[in-house]
Amino acid sequence: MAEASIQYQAPSEPHPVDAVLPAGKLVALGIQHVLVMYAGAVAVPLIIGSALKLPAEQIALLITADLFICGITSIIQSLGLTPWFGIRMPVMMGMTFAAVTPMIAIASAPGMGLQDIFGAIIAAGLFGMLIVPFACRLISLFPPVVTGSVITIIGISLMQVGIQWAVGGAWLKPMVPNPAYASMENLGIALFVLVVILFISKYGRNFLQNISVLVGLVVGSALAAALGLMHFSQVAKADMFHLVIPFQFGAPKFAIGPIVTLCVVELVVFVESAGMFFALGDIVGRKVGRAELGRGLRVDALGTILAGMFNTFPTTSFSQNIGLVGMTGVRSRWVTVTGGVIMVLLGLIPKLGALVAAIPQPVLGGTGIAMFGMVAATGIRILSEVDYKTNRNNLLIVALGIGFGMIPLVAPQFFIHFPKVLEPMLHSGIVLTAVVAFALNLFFNGLGRLNADGLRELEHAAEDAAGPH
């Protein structure tokens, strides 16, 4: 009897997004993600608390709740929870800046306060959960000419943040001139950090190259401390432990006006998050289709509901960390799961959070310029694959899409006479680019063609990105 041939098939390697790294590497890379996003994560409660003239202890409650919810939602987004929640890619969650002005306006209105804000946040999260299926059906209307434009403007918008960090904050603080603005000391620190990152990126090997941003932050912080620019007084004052519990400011109140306003903000968050998910999918080589987009947006909505319950503010996927993924090349989602755990600990141990908060802005600026530029470069790479030869109108779509997205950056008062309810949309360059590019794409390329060809083009682009790296 002929001997049966037995073929052995080696198990396929896991996708880099699903690869589990050694514990030590996960912790170091997770810390790197946290340091990159921390300043942006705590900025919203600081701004809201200061604007509403809340006492220091109440602002501290807002910050600890912020960090706790950011950590929980980062874990859910990256790890996944049931088949319905979590895009299962390296995503860190933070608080959206789109809601800051509307929330201040709500709390400043007669008879309104923080409880009205938190009630509106919960309602907006529920609204977001309901519209996720509808939002996902629009994916075929966002071919590369639209997504590339949106991702490019995300990077450009972030560069504004990185540059402001590098020069040491705003020119006015808030209406008093900032003497440290663009000082040679601040610019020198930012440049030093950037040079360290570039040096390690070129000459570093293996894991050292992956943590180039973390090394830059540590070395830059040491230099700032030696120059007397890093202070630890708040670390000494901070508590060792604080339990985050829901409804610390009382039961939420549900008023129609604030709810409608924050539902509009939730739409803005969805547009911005979708662009970030497409950018991240392109960077890590994993397709973002209707199912993936739905799971990611549901976590945005779930995080917003939890934020209202635990007395913090609407959540969104943080684009800063997408730039970090592109820069380091580390695509494992377990890194951001670890980052989420660290954020939870920062929320429960305020002294650790205060230590991270002590990092001066110029140190962050040196890292931000490199990382945020990577996001813009990703958008440009996607746009380079768009057909401009046989369809010259695509050039006009890109030109006007990015042009409108630049308006809030170069002329913040451009829409000053428009209705206040439109502020969250008109003050977001990302939303303006998405709306204009989307509309022009429909105008020039048509709806019927997009439903079939647009989705096919998007899927082909994702498949190409998922190929060998």
Short mmCIF file of C-alpha atoms in Angstrom, two decimals:
data_model
loop_
_atom_site.label_atom_id
_atom_site.label_comp_id
_atom_site.label_asym_id
_atom_site.label_seq_id
_atom_site.Cartn_x
_atom_site.Cartn_y
_atom_site.Cartn_z
CA MET A 1 0.00 0.00 0.00
CA ALA A 2 1.35 3.34 -0.96
CA GLU A 3 2.24 5.39 2.01
CA ALA A 4 -0.03 8.39 2.31
CA SER A 5 1.83 11.62 2.00
CA ILE A 6 1.32 13.96 4.87
CA GLN A 7 1.82 17.64 4.24
CA TYR A 8 2.65 19.92 7.13
CA GLN A 9 1.46 23.48 6.90
CA ALA A 10 3.20 25.91 9.20
CA PRO A 11 0.85 28.16 11.15
CA SER A 12 0.55 31.57 9.58
CA GLU A 13 2.16 34.47 11.37
CA PRO A 14 -0.26 36.80 13.17
CA HIS A 15 -0.85 40.19 11.64
CA PRO A 16 1.48 42.80 13.23
CA VAL A 17 -1.59 44.49 14.69
CA ASP A 18 -2.38 41.33 16.71
CA ALA A 19 1.21 40.53 17.72
CA VAL A 20 1.75 40.32 21.49
CA LEU A 21 5.12 41.81 22.45
CA PRO A 22 7.14 40.96 25.58
CA ALA A 23 5.85 42.62 28.76
CA GLY A 24 8.80 44.99 29.13
CA LYS A 25 8.42 46.29 25.61
CA LEU A 26 4.67 46.68 26.01
CA VAL A 27 5.13 48.82 29.11
CA ALA A 28 7.77 51.06 27.52
CA LEU A 29 5.78 51.50 24.31
CA GLY A 30 2.56 52.03 26.28
CA ILE A 31 4.21 54.77 28.34
CA GLN A 32 5.36 56.37 25.10
CA HIS A 33 1.77 56.53 23.82
CA VAL A 34 0.54 57.99 27.12
CA LEU A 35 3.19 60.71 27.20
CA VAL A 36 2.34 61.72 23.65
CA MET A 37 -1.38 62.18 24.36
CA TYR A 38 -1.36 63.24 28.02
CA ALA A 39 -1.25 67.01 27.50
CA GLY A 40 -4.14 66.87 25.05
CA ALA A 41 -6.10 64.48 27.25
CA VAL A 42 -6.10 66.72 30.33
CA ALA A 43 -6.43 70.01 28.44
CA VAL A 44 -10.23 69.78 28.10
CA PRO A 45 -11.04 69.47 31.85
CA LEU A 46 -8.47 72.17 32.61
CA ILE A 47 -10.04 74.55 30.08
CA ILE A 48 -13.62 73.83 31.18
CA GLY A 49 -12.77 74.00 34.88
CA SER A 50 -10.91 77.29 34.51
CA ALA A 51 -13.60 78.85 32.31
CA LEU A 52 -16.32 77.95 34.85
CA LYS A 53 -14.12 79.12 37.75
CA LEU A 54 -14.38 75.80 39.55
CA PRO A 55 -12.31 75.26 42.72
CA ALA A 56 -9.06 73.33 42.38
CA GLU A 57 -10.45 70.18 44.03
CA GLN A 58 -13.32 69.99 41.52
CA ILE A 59 -10.95 70.48 38.57
CA ALA A 60 -8.86 67.64 40.02
CA LEU A 61 -11.99 65.42 40.01
CA LEU A 62 -12.61 66.26 36.34
CA ILE A 63 -9.00 65.37 35.46
CA THR A 64 -8.92 62.03 37.30
CA ALA A 65 -12.26 61.04 35.73
CA ASP A 66 -10.89 62.12 32.33
CA LEU A 67 -7.81 59.89 32.64
CA PHE A 68 -9.85 56.96 33.97
CA ILE A 69 -12.39 57.05 31.11
CA CYS A 70 -9.65 57.60 28.51
CA GLY A 71 -7.96 54.46 29.79
CA ILE A 72 -11.11 52.33 29.88
CA THR A 73 -12.19 53.34 26.37
CA SER A 74 -8.66 52.90 24.97
CA ILE A 75 -8.68 49.32 26.24
CA ILE A 76 -12.12 48.64 24.73
CA GLN A 77 -11.20 50.27 21.40
CA SER A 78 -7.92 48.37 21.01
CA LEU A 79 -8.79 45.03 22.62
CA GLY A 80 -12.42 44.77 21.55
CA LEU A 81 -15.50 44.02 23.62
CA THR A 82 -18.06 41.61 22.11
CA PRO A 83 -18.41 41.62 18.29
CA TRP A 84 -19.88 45.13 18.41
CA PHE A 85 -17.28 47.31 20.15
CA GLY A 86 -13.64 48.09 19.38
CA ILE A 87 -11.87 48.61 16.07
CA ARG A 88 -9.07 46.31 17.36
CA MET A 89 -6.22 48.49 16.13
CA PRO A 90 -3.71 50.62 18.11
CA VAL A 91 -5.97 53.51 19.17
CA MET A 92 -5.75 55.78 22.21
CA MET A 93 -8.89 57.65 23.29
CA GLY A 94 -9.05 61.19 24.61
CA MET A 95 -11.43 64.11 25.08
CA THR A 96 -12.60 66.00 21.98
CA PHE A 97 -11.84 69.71 21.70
CA ALA A 98 -14.90 70.17 19.44
CA ALA A 99 -17.12 70.20 22.54
CA VAL A 100 -15.18 72.79 24.57
CA THR A 101 -16.84 76.00 23.34
CA PRO A 102 -20.39 74.55 23.32
CA MET A 103 -19.98 73.16 26.84
CA ILE A 104 -18.71 76.46 28.21
CA ALA A 105 -21.69 78.19 26.57
CA ILE A 106 -24.10 75.65 28.12
CA ALA A 107 -22.71 76.02 31.64
CA SER A 108 -22.60 79.82 31.33
CA ALA A 109 -26.29 80.10 30.40
CA PRO A 110 -28.70 81.22 33.17
CA GLY A 111 -29.92 78.27 35.21
CA MET A 112 -27.44 75.85 33.61
CA GLY A 113 -24.38 74.14 35.06
CA LEU A 114 -22.18 71.05 34.99
CA GLN A 115 -25.14 68.72 35.58
CA ASP A 116 -26.76 69.99 32.36
CA ILE A 117 -23.47 69.37 30.51
CA PHE A 118 -23.21 65.80 31.79
CA GLY A 119 -26.85 65.06 30.95
CA ALA A 120 -26.36 66.37 27.41
CA ILE A 121 -23.17 64.29 27.06
CA ILE A 122 -25.02 61.08 28.01
CA ALA A 123 -27.82 61.90 25.55
CA ALA A 124 -25.31 62.69 22.78
CA GLY A 125 -23.60 59.35 23.35
CA LEU A 126 -26.92 57.53 23.05
CA PHE A 127 -27.66 59.49 19.87
CA GLY A 128 -24.27 58.47 18.48
CA MET A 129 -24.97 54.81 19.27
CA LEU A 130 -28.24 55.01 17.33
CA ILE A 131 -26.76 56.57 14.18
CA VAL A 132 -23.72 54.27 13.86
CA PRO A 133 -25.43 51.95 11.30
CA PHE A 134 -26.37 54.92 9.12
CA ALA A 135 -22.86 56.42 9.37
CA CYS A 136 -21.28 53.12 8.31
CA ARG A 137 -23.41 52.93 5.17
CA LEU A 138 -21.73 56.11 3.93
CA ILE A 139 -18.31 54.44 3.71
CA SER A 140 -18.66 53.80 -0.02
CA LEU A 141 -19.02 57.55 -0.54
CA PHE A 142 -15.51 58.18 0.84
CA PRO A 143 -13.03 57.02 -1.83
CA PRO A 144 -9.29 57.86 -1.52
CA VAL A 145 -9.72 61.36 -3.02
CA VAL A 146 -11.92 62.20 0.00
CA THR A 147 -10.17 60.20 2.73
CA GLY A 148 -6.73 61.35 1.57
CA SER A 149 -7.84 64.99 1.79
CA VAL A 150 -9.31 64.47 5.26
CA ILE A 151 -6.21 62.67 6.58
CA THR A 152 -3.95 65.37 5.17
CA ILE A 153 -5.88 68.13 6.94
CA ILE A 154 -5.84 66.11 10.18
CA GLY A 155 -2.04 66.17 10.04
CA ILE A 156 -1.93 69.87 9.15
CA SER A 157 -4.32 70.70 12.00
CA LEU A 158 -2.19 68.71 14.45
CA MET A 159 0.95 70.52 13.31
CA GLN A 160 -0.60 73.69 14.72
CA VAL A 161 -0.70 71.98 18.13
CA GLY A 162 2.87 70.69 17.83
CA ILE A 163 4.22 74.11 16.88
CA GLN A 164 2.35 75.77 19.76
CA TRP A 165 3.93 73.25 22.13
CA ALA A 166 7.37 73.95 20.69
CA VAL A 167 7.13 77.72 21.25
CA GLY A 168 5.99 77.23 24.85
CA GLY A 169 2.24 77.77 24.65
CA ALA A 170 -0.04 80.48 23.34
CA TRP A 171 1.08 84.06 22.66
CA LEU A 172 -1.56 85.25 25.16
CA LYS A 173 -2.27 83.43 28.46
CA PRO A 174 -5.25 84.10 28.18
CA MET A 175 -5.08 87.87 27.64
CA VAL A 176 -1.64 88.51 29.14
CA PRO A 177 1.42 88.33 26.88
CA ASN A 178 3.43 85.15 27.37
CA PRO A 179 7.07 86.24 27.90
CA ALA A 180 8.35 82.73 27.24
CA TYR A 181 6.66 82.53 23.83
CA ALA A 182 9.16 81.35 21.18
CA SER A 183 12.09 82.06 23.50
CA MET A 184 15.44 80.67 22.38
CA GLU A 185 15.32 78.39 25.42
CA ASN A 186 11.99 76.85 24.41
CA LEU A 187 12.92 76.55 20.74
CA GLY A 188 16.29 75.08 21.68
CA ILE A 189 14.69 72.37 23.85
CA ALA A 190 12.18 71.48 21.12
CA LEU A 191 14.96 71.30 18.52
CA PHE A 192 17.13 69.21 20.85
CA VAL A 193 14.31 66.68 21.37
CA LEU A 194 13.66 66.52 17.63
CA VAL A 195 17.37 65.94 16.90
CA VAL A 196 17.51 63.15 19.50
CA ILE A 197 14.50 61.45 17.86
CA LEU A 198 16.01 61.78 14.38
CA PHE A 199 19.38 60.49 15.57
CA ILE A 200 17.84 57.41 17.21
CA SER A 201 15.57 56.82 14.19
CA LYS A 202 18.64 56.71 11.94
CA TYR A 203 21.24 55.00 14.10
CA GLY A 204 19.16 53.15 16.70
CA ARG A 205 18.60 49.43 16.37
CA ASN A 206 15.52 47.29 16.92
CA PHE A 207 13.65 48.23 20.11
CA LEU A 208 15.60 51.45 20.72
CA GLN A 209 14.42 52.71 17.36
CA ASN A 210 10.82 51.88 18.32
CA ILE A 211 10.98 54.00 21.47
CA SER A 212 12.75 56.97 19.91
CA VAL A 213 9.94 59.32 20.98
CA LEU A 214 10.03 58.06 24.57
CA VAL A 215 13.81 58.54 24.71
CA GLY A 216 13.40 62.04 23.27
CA LEU A 217 10.82 62.88 25.94
CA VAL A 218 12.99 61.54 28.78
CA VAL A 219 16.18 63.23 27.59
CA GLY A 220 14.32 66.47 26.84
CA SER A 221 12.70 66.44 30.29
CA ALA A 222 16.11 65.92 31.92
CA LEU A 223 17.46 68.94 30.01
CA ALA A 224 14.43 71.05 30.97
CA ALA A 225 14.85 70.03 34.63
CA ALA A 226 18.54 70.99 34.53
CA LEU A 227 17.54 74.40 33.16
CA GLY A 228 14.97 74.87 35.94
CA LEU A 229 11.96 74.61 33.62
CA MET A 230 10.45 71.44 35.08
CA HIS A 231 8.70 71.79 38.43
CA PHE A 232 7.42 69.12 40.80
CA SER A 233 5.39 71.12 43.33
CA GLN A 234 2.09 69.71 42.04
CA VAL A 235 3.47 66.17 42.36
CA ALA A 236 4.04 66.72 46.08
CA LYS A 237 0.50 68.09 46.54
CA ALA A 238 -1.29 65.33 44.59
CA ASP A 239 -3.04 62.44 46.36
CA MET A 240 -1.65 58.92 46.25
CA PHE A 241 -5.03 57.35 45.47
CA HIS A 242 -8.45 58.53 44.35
CA LEU A 243 -11.39 56.28 43.52
CA VAL A 244 -13.33 57.49 40.46
CA ILE A 245 -17.07 57.10 41.05
CA PRO A 246 -20.05 58.14 38.89
CA PHE A 247 -22.20 61.25 39.39
CA GLN A 248 -19.79 63.00 41.77
CA PHE A 249 -21.37 66.34 40.81
CA GLY A 250 -24.94 65.13 41.32
CA ALA A 251 -27.58 63.60 39.08
CA PRO A 252 -27.39 64.71 35.42
CA LYS A 253 -30.05 67.06 34.01
CA PHE A 254 -31.49 66.67 30.53
CA ALA A 255 -32.39 69.92 28.72
CA ILE A 256 -33.31 70.01 25.02
CA GLY A 257 -30.99 72.87 23.98
CA PRO A 258 -27.76 71.40 25.40
CA ILE A 259 -28.69 67.92 24.10
CA VAL A 260 -29.19 69.16 20.52
CA THR A 261 -25.89 71.09 20.69
CA LEU A 262 -23.84 68.11 21.85
CA CYS A 263 -25.56 65.78 19.37
CA VAL A 264 -24.13 68.06 16.66
CA VAL A 265 -20.73 67.73 18.35
CA GLU A 266 -21.10 63.94 18.25
CA LEU A 267 -21.59 64.12 14.48
CA VAL A 268 -18.36 66.13 14.26
CA VAL A 269 -16.57 63.52 16.39
CA PHE A 270 -17.77 60.75 14.08
CA VAL A 271 -16.45 62.52 10.97
CA GLU A 272 -13.07 63.15 12.58
CA SER A 273 -12.80 59.62 13.98
CA ALA A 274 -13.67 58.05 10.62
CA GLY A 275 -10.82 59.96 9.00
CA MET A 276 -8.45 58.84 11.74
CA PHE A 277 -9.51 55.21 11.40
CA PHE A 278 -8.88 55.31 7.64
CA ALA A 279 -5.45 56.85 8.27
CA LEU A 280 -4.57 54.23 10.89
CA GLY A 281 -5.79 51.39 8.67
CA ASP A 282 -3.51 52.62 5.91
CA ILE A 283 -0.54 52.87 8.29
CA VAL A 284 -0.92 49.44 9.92
CA GLY A 285 -2.05 47.63 6.76
CA ARG A 286 -5.48 46.52 7.92
CA LYS A 287 -8.65 47.22 5.98
CA VAL A 288 -11.23 49.51 7.55
CA GLY A 289 -14.57 48.44 6.11
CA ARG A 290 -18.12 48.95 7.27
CA ALA A 291 -17.87 46.51 10.19
CA GLU A 292 -14.57 47.90 11.47
CA LEU A 293 -15.80 51.48 11.20
CA GLY A 294 -18.98 50.60 13.09
CA ARG A 295 -17.07 48.97 15.94
CA GLY A 296 -14.79 51.99 16.24
CA LEU A 297 -17.57 54.58 16.20
CA ARG A 298 -19.58 52.62 18.78
CA VAL A 299 -16.69 52.97 21.22
CA ASP A 300 -16.65 56.73 20.60
CA ALA A 301 -20.36 56.76 21.50
CA LEU A 302 -19.97 54.37 24.44
CA GLY A 303 -17.07 56.44 25.78
CA THR A 304 -19.22 59.57 25.60
CA ILE A 305 -21.99 57.87 27.60
CA LEU A 306 -19.49 56.72 30.24
CA ALA A 307 -17.92 60.19 30.27
CA GLY A 308 -21.26 61.79 31.16
CA MET A 309 -21.83 59.21 33.90
CA PHE A 310 -18.35 59.61 35.43
CA ASN A 311 -18.32 63.41 35.17
CA THR A 312 -15.97 64.06 32.30
CA PHE A 313 -16.35 65.07 28.65
CA PRO A 314 -17.07 63.53 25.18
CA THR A 315 -14.46 61.05 23.98
CA THR A 316 -12.82 60.63 20.60
CA SER A 317 -9.98 58.66 19.03
CA PHE A 318 -6.75 60.65 19.42
CA SER A 319 -4.94 61.42 16.18
CA GLN A 320 -1.65 62.24 17.97
CA ASN A 321 -1.11 58.56 18.59
CA ILE A 322 -1.77 57.66 14.96
CA GLY A 323 1.26 59.76 14.07
CA LEU A 324 3.28 57.87 16.68
CA VAL A 325 2.30 54.52 15.13
CA GLY A 326 3.40 55.75 11.71
CA MET A 327 6.68 57.10 13.05
CA THR A 328 7.77 54.10 15.15
CA GLY A 329 6.34 51.37 12.91
CA VAL A 330 5.02 49.50 15.98
CA ARG A 331 1.56 48.31 14.93
CA SER A 332 0.57 46.04 17.83
CA ARG A 333 -2.77 46.94 19.40
CA TRP A 334 -1.56 45.40 22.65
CA VAL A 335 0.69 48.43 23.06
CA THR A 336 -2.32 50.76 23.29
CA VAL A 337 -4.15 48.25 25.49
CA THR A 338 -1.18 48.65 27.85
CA GLY A 339 -1.36 52.42 27.38
CA GLY A 340 -5.02 52.26 28.40
CA VAL A 341 -4.13 50.37 31.59
CA ILE A 342 -1.54 53.03 32.39
CA MET A 343 -4.15 55.78 31.84
CA VAL A 344 -6.50 54.00 34.29
CA LEU A 345 -3.70 53.93 36.87
CA LEU A 346 -3.00 57.62 36.29
CA GLY A 347 -6.66 58.31 37.00
CA LEU A 348 -6.58 56.27 40.21
CA ILE A 349 -3.15 57.56 41.35
CA PRO A 350 -3.17 61.37 40.88
CA LYS A 351 0.48 61.66 41.95
CA LEU A 352 1.56 59.76 38.83
CA GLY A 353 -0.63 61.97 36.67
CA ALA A 354 0.94 65.08 38.18
CA LEU A 355 4.41 63.72 37.39
CA VAL A 356 3.53 63.27 33.72
CA ALA A 357 1.90 66.71 33.66
CA ALA A 358 5.21 68.25 34.76
CA ILE A 359 6.76 67.64 31.31
CA PRO A 360 7.23 71.11 29.74
CA GLN A 361 5.44 71.94 26.49
CA PRO A 362 8.63 72.52 24.42
CA VAL A 363 9.66 68.91 25.13
CA LEU A 364 6.32 67.72 23.74
CA GLY A 365 6.70 70.11 20.81
CA GLY A 366 9.86 68.43 19.60
CA THR A 367 8.04 65.11 19.37
CA GLY A 368 4.81 66.58 18.02
CA ILE A 369 6.33 68.18 14.94
CA ALA A 370 7.72 64.83 13.81
CA MET A 371 4.66 62.72 14.64
CA PHE A 372 1.98 65.04 13.34
CA GLY A 373 3.86 65.52 10.11
CA MET A 374 3.66 61.74 9.68
CA VAL A 375 -0.16 61.93 9.67
CA ALA A 376 -0.12 64.59 6.94
CA ALA A 377 2.42 62.53 4.97
CA THR A 378 0.07 59.52 5.15
CA GLY A 379 -2.72 61.61 3.62
CA ILE A 380 -0.41 62.84 0.88
CA ARG A 381 0.61 59.26 0.09
CA ILE A 382 -3.05 58.25 -0.29
CA LEU A 383 -3.67 61.27 -2.53
CA SER A 384 -0.70 60.28 -4.70
CA GLU A 385 -2.63 57.15 -5.72
CA VAL A 386 -5.69 59.11 -6.92
CA ASP A 387 -6.32 59.24 -10.68
CA TYR A 388 -5.70 62.83 -11.81
CA LYS A 389 -4.94 62.09 -15.46
CA THR A 390 -8.26 60.76 -16.67
CA ASN A 391 -10.28 62.68 -14.07
CA ARG A 392 -8.85 66.19 -13.68
CA ASN A 393 -11.75 67.15 -11.41
CA ASN A 394 -10.06 65.16 -8.64
CA LEU A 395 -7.47 67.94 -8.44
CA LEU A 396 -10.24 70.43 -7.76
CA ILE A 397 -11.75 68.19 -5.09
CA VAL A 398 -8.42 67.98 -3.26
CA ALA A 399 -7.64 71.69 -3.72
CA LEU A 400 -10.96 72.97 -2.39
CA GLY A 401 -11.26 70.29 0.28
CA ILE A 402 -7.91 71.15 1.84
CA GLY A 403 -8.41 74.86 1.15
CA PHE A 404 -11.65 74.99 3.16
CA GLY A 405 -10.05 72.91 5.90
CA MET A 406 -7.35 75.55 6.30
CA ILE A 407 -9.86 78.31 7.10
CA PRO A 408 -10.14 77.68 10.87
CA LEU A 409 -6.34 77.47 11.10
CA VAL A 410 -5.45 80.71 9.29
CA ALA A 411 -8.61 82.77 9.98
CA PRO A 412 -10.28 81.58 13.22
CA GLN A 413 -12.85 84.43 13.07
CA PHE A 414 -13.89 83.68 9.46
CA PHE A 415 -17.31 82.37 10.54
CA ILE A 416 -17.87 84.83 13.39
CA HIS A 417 -21.27 85.97 12.07
CA PHE A 418 -22.64 82.47 11.50
CA PRO A 419 -25.15 80.91 13.96
CA LYS A 420 -23.54 79.72 17.19
CA VAL A 421 -25.05 76.26 16.82
CA LEU A 422 -22.82 75.68 13.78
CA GLU A 423 -19.57 76.50 15.64
CA PRO A 424 -18.51 72.88 16.30
CA MET A 425 -18.62 72.16 12.57
CA LEU A 426 -17.33 75.46 11.19
CA HIS A 427 -14.40 75.62 13.60
CA SER A 428 -13.17 72.14 12.68
CA GLY A 429 -10.96 72.06 9.60
CA ILE A 430 -11.35 68.29 9.51
CA VAL A 431 -15.14 68.51 9.24
CA LEU A 432 -14.97 71.28 6.61
CA THR A 433 -12.58 69.24 4.48
CA ALA A 434 -14.75 66.12 4.83
CA VAL A 435 -17.96 67.95 3.91
CA VAL A 436 -16.48 69.87 0.97
CA ALA A 437 -14.54 66.93 -0.48
CA PHE A 438 -17.54 64.64 0.02
CA ALA A 439 -19.93 67.08 -1.70
CA LEU A 440 -17.58 67.83 -4.60
CA ASN A 441 -16.92 64.14 -5.09
CA LEU A 442 -20.66 63.53 -5.42
CA PHE A 443 -20.98 66.52 -7.76
CA PHE A 444 -18.18 65.51 -10.11
CA ASN A 445 -18.17 61.71 -9.83
CA GLY A 446 -21.83 60.99 -9.11
CA LEU A 447 -23.62 58.81 -6.59
CA GLY A 448 -24.28 55.74 -8.74
CA ARG A 449 -20.66 55.25 -9.71
CA LEU A 450 -19.47 55.71 -6.13
CA ASN A 451 -21.73 53.06 -4.66
CA ALA A 452 -19.96 50.38 -6.70
CA ASP A 453 -16.67 51.77 -7.95
CA GLY A 454 -15.93 53.89 -4.89
CA LEU A 455 -16.23 51.00 -2.47
CA ARG A 456 -14.19 48.77 -4.78
CA GLU A 457 -11.46 51.43 -5.04
CA LEU A 458 -11.40 51.80 -1.27
CA GLU A 459 -11.14 48.06 -0.76
CA HIS A 460 -8.35 47.74 -3.32
CA ALA A 461 -6.40 50.52 -1.62
CA ALA A 462 -6.83 48.79 1.74
CA GLU A 463 -5.72 45.46 0.27
CA ASP A 464 -2.62 47.08 -1.22
CA ALA A 465 -1.82 48.65 2.12
CA ALA A 466 -2.22 45.28 3.82
CA GLY A 467 0.43 43.75 1.59
CA PRO A 468 4.09 43.21 2.53
CA HIS A 469 5.65 46.12 4.41
#
